C-alpha positions as YAML, in Angstrom:
chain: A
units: angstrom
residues:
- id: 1
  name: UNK
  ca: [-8.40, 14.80, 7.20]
- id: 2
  name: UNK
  ca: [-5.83, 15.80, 4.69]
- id: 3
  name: UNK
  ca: [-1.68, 14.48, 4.34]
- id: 4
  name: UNK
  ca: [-0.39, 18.18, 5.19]
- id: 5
  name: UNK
  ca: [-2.10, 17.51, 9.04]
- id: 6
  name: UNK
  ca: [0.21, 14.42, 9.63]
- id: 7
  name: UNK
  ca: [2.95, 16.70, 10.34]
- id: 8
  name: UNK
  ca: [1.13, 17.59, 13.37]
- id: 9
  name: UNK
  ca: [1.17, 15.43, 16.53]
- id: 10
  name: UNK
  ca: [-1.19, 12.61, 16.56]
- id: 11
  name: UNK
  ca: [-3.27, 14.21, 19.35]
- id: 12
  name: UNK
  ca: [-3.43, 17.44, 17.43]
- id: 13
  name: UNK
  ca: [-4.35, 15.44, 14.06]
- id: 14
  name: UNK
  ca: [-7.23, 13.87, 15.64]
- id: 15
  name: UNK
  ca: [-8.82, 17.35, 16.69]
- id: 16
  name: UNK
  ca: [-8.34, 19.31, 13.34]
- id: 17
  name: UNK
  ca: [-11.31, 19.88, 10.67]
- id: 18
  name: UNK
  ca: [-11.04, 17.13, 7.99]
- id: 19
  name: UNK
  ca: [-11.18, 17.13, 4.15]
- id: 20
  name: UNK
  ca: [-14.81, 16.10, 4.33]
- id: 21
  name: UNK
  ca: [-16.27, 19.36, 5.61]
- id: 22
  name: UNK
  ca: [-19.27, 19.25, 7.80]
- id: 23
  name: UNK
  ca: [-22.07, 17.53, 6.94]
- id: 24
  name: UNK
  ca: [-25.03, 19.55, 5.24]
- id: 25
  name: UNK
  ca: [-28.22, 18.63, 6.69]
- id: 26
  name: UNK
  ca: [-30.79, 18.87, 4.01]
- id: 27
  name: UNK
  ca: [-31.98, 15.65, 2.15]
- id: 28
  name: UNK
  ca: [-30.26, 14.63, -1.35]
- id: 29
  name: UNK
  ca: [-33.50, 15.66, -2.89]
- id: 30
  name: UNK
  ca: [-32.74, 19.43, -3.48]
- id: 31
  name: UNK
  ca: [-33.32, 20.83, -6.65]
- id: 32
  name: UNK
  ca: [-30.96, 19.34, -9.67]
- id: 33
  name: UNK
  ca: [-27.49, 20.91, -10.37]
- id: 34
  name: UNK
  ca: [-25.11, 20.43, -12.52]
- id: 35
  name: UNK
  ca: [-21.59, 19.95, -11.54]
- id: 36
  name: UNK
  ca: [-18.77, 20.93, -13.35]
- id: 37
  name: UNK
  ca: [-15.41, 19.10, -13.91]
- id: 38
  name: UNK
  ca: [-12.47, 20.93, -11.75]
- id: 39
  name: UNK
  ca: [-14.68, 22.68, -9.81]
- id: 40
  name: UNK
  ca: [-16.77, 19.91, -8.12]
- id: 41
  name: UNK
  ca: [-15.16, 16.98, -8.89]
- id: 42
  name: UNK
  ca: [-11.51, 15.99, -11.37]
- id: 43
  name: UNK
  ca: [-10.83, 13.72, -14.00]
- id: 44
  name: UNK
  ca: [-7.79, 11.69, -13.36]
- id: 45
  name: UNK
  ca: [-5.04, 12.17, -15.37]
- id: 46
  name: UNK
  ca: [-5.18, 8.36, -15.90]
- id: 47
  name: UNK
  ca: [-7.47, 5.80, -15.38]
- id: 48
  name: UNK
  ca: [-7.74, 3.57, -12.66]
- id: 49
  name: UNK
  ca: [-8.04, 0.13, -13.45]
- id: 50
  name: UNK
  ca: [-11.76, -0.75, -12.75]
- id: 51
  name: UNK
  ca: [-14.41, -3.98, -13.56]
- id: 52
  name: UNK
  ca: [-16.98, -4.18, -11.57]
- id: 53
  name: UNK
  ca: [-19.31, -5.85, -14.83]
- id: 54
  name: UNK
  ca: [-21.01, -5.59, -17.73]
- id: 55
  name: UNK
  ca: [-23.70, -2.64, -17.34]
- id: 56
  name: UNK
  ca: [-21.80, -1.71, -13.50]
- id: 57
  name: UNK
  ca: [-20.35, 1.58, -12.27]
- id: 58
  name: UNK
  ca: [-17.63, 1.24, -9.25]
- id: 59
  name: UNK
  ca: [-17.97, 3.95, -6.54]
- id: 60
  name: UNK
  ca: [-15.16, 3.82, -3.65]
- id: 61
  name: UNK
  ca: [-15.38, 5.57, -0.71]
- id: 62
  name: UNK
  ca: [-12.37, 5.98, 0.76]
- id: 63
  name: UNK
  ca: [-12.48, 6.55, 4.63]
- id: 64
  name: UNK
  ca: [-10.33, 6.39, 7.82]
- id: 65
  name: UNK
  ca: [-11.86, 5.29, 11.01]
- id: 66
  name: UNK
  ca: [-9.92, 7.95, 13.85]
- id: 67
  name: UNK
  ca: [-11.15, 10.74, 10.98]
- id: 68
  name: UNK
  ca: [-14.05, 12.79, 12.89]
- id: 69
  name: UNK
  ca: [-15.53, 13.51, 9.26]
- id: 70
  name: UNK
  ca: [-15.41, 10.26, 8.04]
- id: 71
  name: UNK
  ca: [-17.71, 9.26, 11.35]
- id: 72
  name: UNK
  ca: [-20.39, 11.62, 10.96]
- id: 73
  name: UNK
  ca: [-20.25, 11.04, 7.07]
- id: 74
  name: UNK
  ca: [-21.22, 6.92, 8.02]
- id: 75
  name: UNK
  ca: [-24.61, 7.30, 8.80]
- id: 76
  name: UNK
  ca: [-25.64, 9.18, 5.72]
- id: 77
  name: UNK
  ca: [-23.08, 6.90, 3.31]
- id: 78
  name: UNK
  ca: [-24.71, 4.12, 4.89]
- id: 79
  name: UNK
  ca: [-28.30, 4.87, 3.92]
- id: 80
  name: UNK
  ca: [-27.25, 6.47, 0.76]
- id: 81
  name: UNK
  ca: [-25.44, 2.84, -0.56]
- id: 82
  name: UNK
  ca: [-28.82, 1.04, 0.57]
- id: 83
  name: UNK
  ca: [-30.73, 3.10, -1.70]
- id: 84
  name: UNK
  ca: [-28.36, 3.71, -4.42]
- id: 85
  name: UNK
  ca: [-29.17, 2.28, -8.01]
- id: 86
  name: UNK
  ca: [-28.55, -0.97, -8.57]
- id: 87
  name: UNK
  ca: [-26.03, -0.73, -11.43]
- id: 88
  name: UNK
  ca: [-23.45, 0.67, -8.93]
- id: 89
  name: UNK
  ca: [-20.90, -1.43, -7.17]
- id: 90
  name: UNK
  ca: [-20.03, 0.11, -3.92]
- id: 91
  name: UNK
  ca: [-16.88, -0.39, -2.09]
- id: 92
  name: UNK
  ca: [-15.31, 0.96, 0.77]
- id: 93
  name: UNK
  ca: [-11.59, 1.45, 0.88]
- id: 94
  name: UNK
  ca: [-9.80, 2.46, 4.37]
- id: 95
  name: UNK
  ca: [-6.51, 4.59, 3.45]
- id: 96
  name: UNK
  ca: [-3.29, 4.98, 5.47]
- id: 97
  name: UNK
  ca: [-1.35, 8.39, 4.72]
- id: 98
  name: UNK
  ca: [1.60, 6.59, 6.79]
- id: 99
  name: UNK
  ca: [2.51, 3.36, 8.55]
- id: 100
  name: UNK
  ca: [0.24, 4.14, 11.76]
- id: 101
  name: UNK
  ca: [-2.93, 3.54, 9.85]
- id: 102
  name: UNK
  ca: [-2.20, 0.14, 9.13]
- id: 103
  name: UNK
  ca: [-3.53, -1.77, 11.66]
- id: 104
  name: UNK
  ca: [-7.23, 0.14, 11.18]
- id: 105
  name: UNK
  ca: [-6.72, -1.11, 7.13]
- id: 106
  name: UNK
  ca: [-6.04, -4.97, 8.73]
- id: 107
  name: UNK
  ca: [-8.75, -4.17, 11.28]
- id: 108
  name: UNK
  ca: [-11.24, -3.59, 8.28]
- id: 109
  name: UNK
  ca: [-10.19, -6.28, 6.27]
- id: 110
  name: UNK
  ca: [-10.01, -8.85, 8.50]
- id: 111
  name: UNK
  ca: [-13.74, -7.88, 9.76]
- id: 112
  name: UNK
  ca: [-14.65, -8.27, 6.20]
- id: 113
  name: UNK
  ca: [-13.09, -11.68, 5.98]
- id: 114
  name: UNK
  ca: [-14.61, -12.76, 8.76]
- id: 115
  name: UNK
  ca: [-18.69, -11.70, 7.22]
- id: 116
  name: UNK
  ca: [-18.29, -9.36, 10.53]
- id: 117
  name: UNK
  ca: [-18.52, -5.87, 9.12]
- id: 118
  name: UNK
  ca: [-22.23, -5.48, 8.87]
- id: 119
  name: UNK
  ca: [-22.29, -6.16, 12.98]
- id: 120
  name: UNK
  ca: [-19.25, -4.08, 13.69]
- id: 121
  name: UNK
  ca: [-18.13, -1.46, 11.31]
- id: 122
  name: UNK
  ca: [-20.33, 1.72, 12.95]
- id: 123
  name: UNK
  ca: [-19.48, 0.20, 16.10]
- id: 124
  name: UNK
  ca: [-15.74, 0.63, 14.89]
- id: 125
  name: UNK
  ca: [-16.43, 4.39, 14.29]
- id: 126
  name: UNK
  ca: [-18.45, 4.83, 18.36]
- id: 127
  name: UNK
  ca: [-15.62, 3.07, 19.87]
- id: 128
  name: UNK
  ca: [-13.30, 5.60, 18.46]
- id: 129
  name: UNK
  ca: [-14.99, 8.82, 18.76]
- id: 130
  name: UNK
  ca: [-18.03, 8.50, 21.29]
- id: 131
  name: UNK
  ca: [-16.05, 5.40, 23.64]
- id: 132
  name: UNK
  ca: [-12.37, 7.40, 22.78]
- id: 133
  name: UNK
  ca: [-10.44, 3.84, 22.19]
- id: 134
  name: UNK
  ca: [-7.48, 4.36, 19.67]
- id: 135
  name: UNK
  ca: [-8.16, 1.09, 18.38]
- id: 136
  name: UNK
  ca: [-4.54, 1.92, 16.11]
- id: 137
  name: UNK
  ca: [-2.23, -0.56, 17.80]
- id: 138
  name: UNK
  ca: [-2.60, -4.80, 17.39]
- id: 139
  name: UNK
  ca: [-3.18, -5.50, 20.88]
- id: 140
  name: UNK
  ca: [-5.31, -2.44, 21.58]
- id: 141
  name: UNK
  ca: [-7.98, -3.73, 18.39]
- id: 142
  name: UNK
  ca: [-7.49, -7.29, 19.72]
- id: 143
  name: UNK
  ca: [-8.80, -6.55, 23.43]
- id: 144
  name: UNK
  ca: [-11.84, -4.44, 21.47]
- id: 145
  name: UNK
  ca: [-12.58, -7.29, 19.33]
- id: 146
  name: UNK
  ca: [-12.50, -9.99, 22.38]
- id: 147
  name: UNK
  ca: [-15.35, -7.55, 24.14]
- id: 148
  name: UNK
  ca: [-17.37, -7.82, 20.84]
- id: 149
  name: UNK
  ca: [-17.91, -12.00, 21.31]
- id: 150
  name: UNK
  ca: [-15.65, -12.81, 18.14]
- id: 151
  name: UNK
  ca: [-13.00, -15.41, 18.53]
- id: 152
  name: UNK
  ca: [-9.89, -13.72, 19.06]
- id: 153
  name: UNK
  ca: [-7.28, -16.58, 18.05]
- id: 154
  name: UNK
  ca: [-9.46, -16.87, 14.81]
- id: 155
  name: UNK
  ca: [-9.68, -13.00, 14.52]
- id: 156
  name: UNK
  ca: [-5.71, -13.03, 14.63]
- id: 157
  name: UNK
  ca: [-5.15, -15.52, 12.08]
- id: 158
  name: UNK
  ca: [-7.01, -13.35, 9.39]
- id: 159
  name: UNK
  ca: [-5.35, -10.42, 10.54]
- id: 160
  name: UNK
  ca: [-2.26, -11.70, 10.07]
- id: 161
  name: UNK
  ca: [-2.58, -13.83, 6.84]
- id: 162
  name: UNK
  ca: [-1.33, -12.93, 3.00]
- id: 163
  name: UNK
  ca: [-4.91, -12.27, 2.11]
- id: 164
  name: UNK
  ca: [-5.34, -9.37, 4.45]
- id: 165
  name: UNK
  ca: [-1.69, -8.20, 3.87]
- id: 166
  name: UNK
  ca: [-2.24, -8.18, -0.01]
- id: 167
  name: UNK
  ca: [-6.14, -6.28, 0.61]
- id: 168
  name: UNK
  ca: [-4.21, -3.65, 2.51]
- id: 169
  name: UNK
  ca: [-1.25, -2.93, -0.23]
- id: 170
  name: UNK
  ca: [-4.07, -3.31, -2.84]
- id: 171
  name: UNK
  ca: [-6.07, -0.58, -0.86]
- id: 172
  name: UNK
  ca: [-2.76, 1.90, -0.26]
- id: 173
  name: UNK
  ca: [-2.00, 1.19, -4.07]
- id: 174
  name: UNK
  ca: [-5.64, 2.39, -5.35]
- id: 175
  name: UNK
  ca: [-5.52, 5.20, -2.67]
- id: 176
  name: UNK
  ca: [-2.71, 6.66, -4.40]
- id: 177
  name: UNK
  ca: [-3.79, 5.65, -8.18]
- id: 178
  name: UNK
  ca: [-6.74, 7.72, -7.12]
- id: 179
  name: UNK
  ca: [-4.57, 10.88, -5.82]
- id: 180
  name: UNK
  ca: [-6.34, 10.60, -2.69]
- id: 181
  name: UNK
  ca: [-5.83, 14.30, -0.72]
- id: 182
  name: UNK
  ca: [-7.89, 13.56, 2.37]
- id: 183
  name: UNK
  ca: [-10.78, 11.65, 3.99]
- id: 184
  name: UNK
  ca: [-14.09, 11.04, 3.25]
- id: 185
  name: UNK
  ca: [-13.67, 11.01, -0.44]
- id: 186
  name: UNK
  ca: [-14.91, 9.20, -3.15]
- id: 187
  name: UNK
  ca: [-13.93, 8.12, -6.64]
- id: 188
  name: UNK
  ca: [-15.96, 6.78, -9.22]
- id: 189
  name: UNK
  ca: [-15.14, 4.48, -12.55]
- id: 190
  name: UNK
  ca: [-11.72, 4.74, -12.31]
- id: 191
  name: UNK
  ca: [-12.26, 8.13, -13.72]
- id: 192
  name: UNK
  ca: [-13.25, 10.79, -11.33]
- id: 193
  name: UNK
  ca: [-12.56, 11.77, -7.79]
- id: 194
  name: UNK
  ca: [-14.43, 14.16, -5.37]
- id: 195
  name: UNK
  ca: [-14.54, 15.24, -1.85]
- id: 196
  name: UNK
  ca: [-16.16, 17.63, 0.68]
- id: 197
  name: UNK
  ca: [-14.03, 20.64, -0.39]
- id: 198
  name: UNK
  ca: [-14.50, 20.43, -4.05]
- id: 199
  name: UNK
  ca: [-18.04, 19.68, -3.72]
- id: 200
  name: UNK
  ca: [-18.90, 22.23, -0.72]
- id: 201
  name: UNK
  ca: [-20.35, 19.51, 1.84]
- id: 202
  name: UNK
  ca: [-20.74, 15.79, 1.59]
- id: 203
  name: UNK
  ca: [-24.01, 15.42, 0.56]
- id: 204
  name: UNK
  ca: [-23.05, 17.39, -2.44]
- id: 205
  name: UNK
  ca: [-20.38, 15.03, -2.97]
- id: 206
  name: UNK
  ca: [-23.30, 12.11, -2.91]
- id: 207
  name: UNK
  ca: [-24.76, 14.32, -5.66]
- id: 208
  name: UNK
  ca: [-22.02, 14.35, -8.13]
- id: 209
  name: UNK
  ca: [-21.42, 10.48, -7.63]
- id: 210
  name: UNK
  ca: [-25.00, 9.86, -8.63]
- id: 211
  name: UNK
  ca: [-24.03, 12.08, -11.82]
- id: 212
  name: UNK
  ca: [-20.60, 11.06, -12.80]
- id: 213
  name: UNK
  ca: [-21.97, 7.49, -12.09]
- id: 214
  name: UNK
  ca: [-24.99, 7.92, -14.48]
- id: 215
  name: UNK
  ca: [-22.69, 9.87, -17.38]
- id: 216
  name: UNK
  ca: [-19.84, 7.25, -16.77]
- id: 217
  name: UNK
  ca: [-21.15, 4.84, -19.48]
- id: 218
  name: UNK
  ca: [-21.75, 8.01, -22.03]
- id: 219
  name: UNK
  ca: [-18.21, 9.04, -21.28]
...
């Protein structure tokens, strides 16, 4: 999904191809190739703030959860993070290309407040596209998140607090530092940033974060 679609009605937006082009489905473990700078990936102009630790590399993936890409790219980001090297710190940052995608930012946050993201973050993504719940208003995510067994006046007061308000401008803020176009796309050391149209499908994309990642502490 790309910022030139949200011109488009919000039924229309939710239909049309994203950034992330469709998924390719042979494993990561093709033969090697090189990518090249502007072709496959960018530099950024400038740097993006980023310390994630002596020896560490910080890889973002920046997502929305109504972006049809971004739902079929889970499964494969998923397993790909599990099995990713252990110098990378991997982080997962929900964007909002105008005020409507706020409460799925707060959503996210306040999930990962609450230690409940590794129970209900893919089950985020199937009630939006296989179940067809919005989930983009307050009271539409609260009535989801009472069906899930969490406690809903708790669930509210994280939602609501400084801490998830601040995570969510912090999130917009590094979304635009990184010159974010569309969803899924990823950025990596502050430095670069790729997605499914540079790269040609996403599991390219997977391939030239494993090599900026590894040539980050050369360059």
């Amino acid at each position: 999904m790309n910022r030139r679609e949200f011109s488009l009605s919000t039924a229309s937006v939710l239909a049309i191809s994203a950034l992330g082009l469709p998924l390719a489905t042979p494993a990561l473990a093709q033969a090697p190739r090189q990518f090249k700078e502007g072709k496959d990936y960018v530099r950024l102009s400038k740097p993006v703030p980023s310390d994630p630790g002596a020896g560490k590399v910080e890889v973002i993936e920046f997502f929305w959860y109504s972006c049809s890409h971004c739902n079929a790219f889970e499964p494969t980001f998923d397993a790909w993070a599990k099995g990713a090297p252990k110098n990378l710190v991997i982080r997962r940052i929900p964007v909002a290309f105008n005020a409507s995608f706020a409460p799925q930012q707060k959503l996210y946050y306040t999930l990962e407040g609450m230690g409940k993201l590794p129970e209900l973050h893919a089950k985020v993504f199937r009630a939006v596209h296989v179940e067809k719940l919005p989930l983009n208003k307050d009271e539409l995510i609260f009535e989801w998140i009472g069906k899930q067994g969490v406690d809903v006046a708790k669930f509210k007061e994280v939602y609501n607090s400084f801490t998830v308000s601040n995570q969510v401008r912090k999130a917009t803020q590094l979304q635009n530092d990184y010159q974010v176009e569309g969803v899924p796309s990823m950025g990596v050391a502050g430095r670069y940033y790729t997605d499914g149209t540079m790269a040609g499908n996403m599991d390219n994309v997977l391939r030239v974060v494993e090599q900026l990642a590894a040539q980050a502490p050369k360059s």
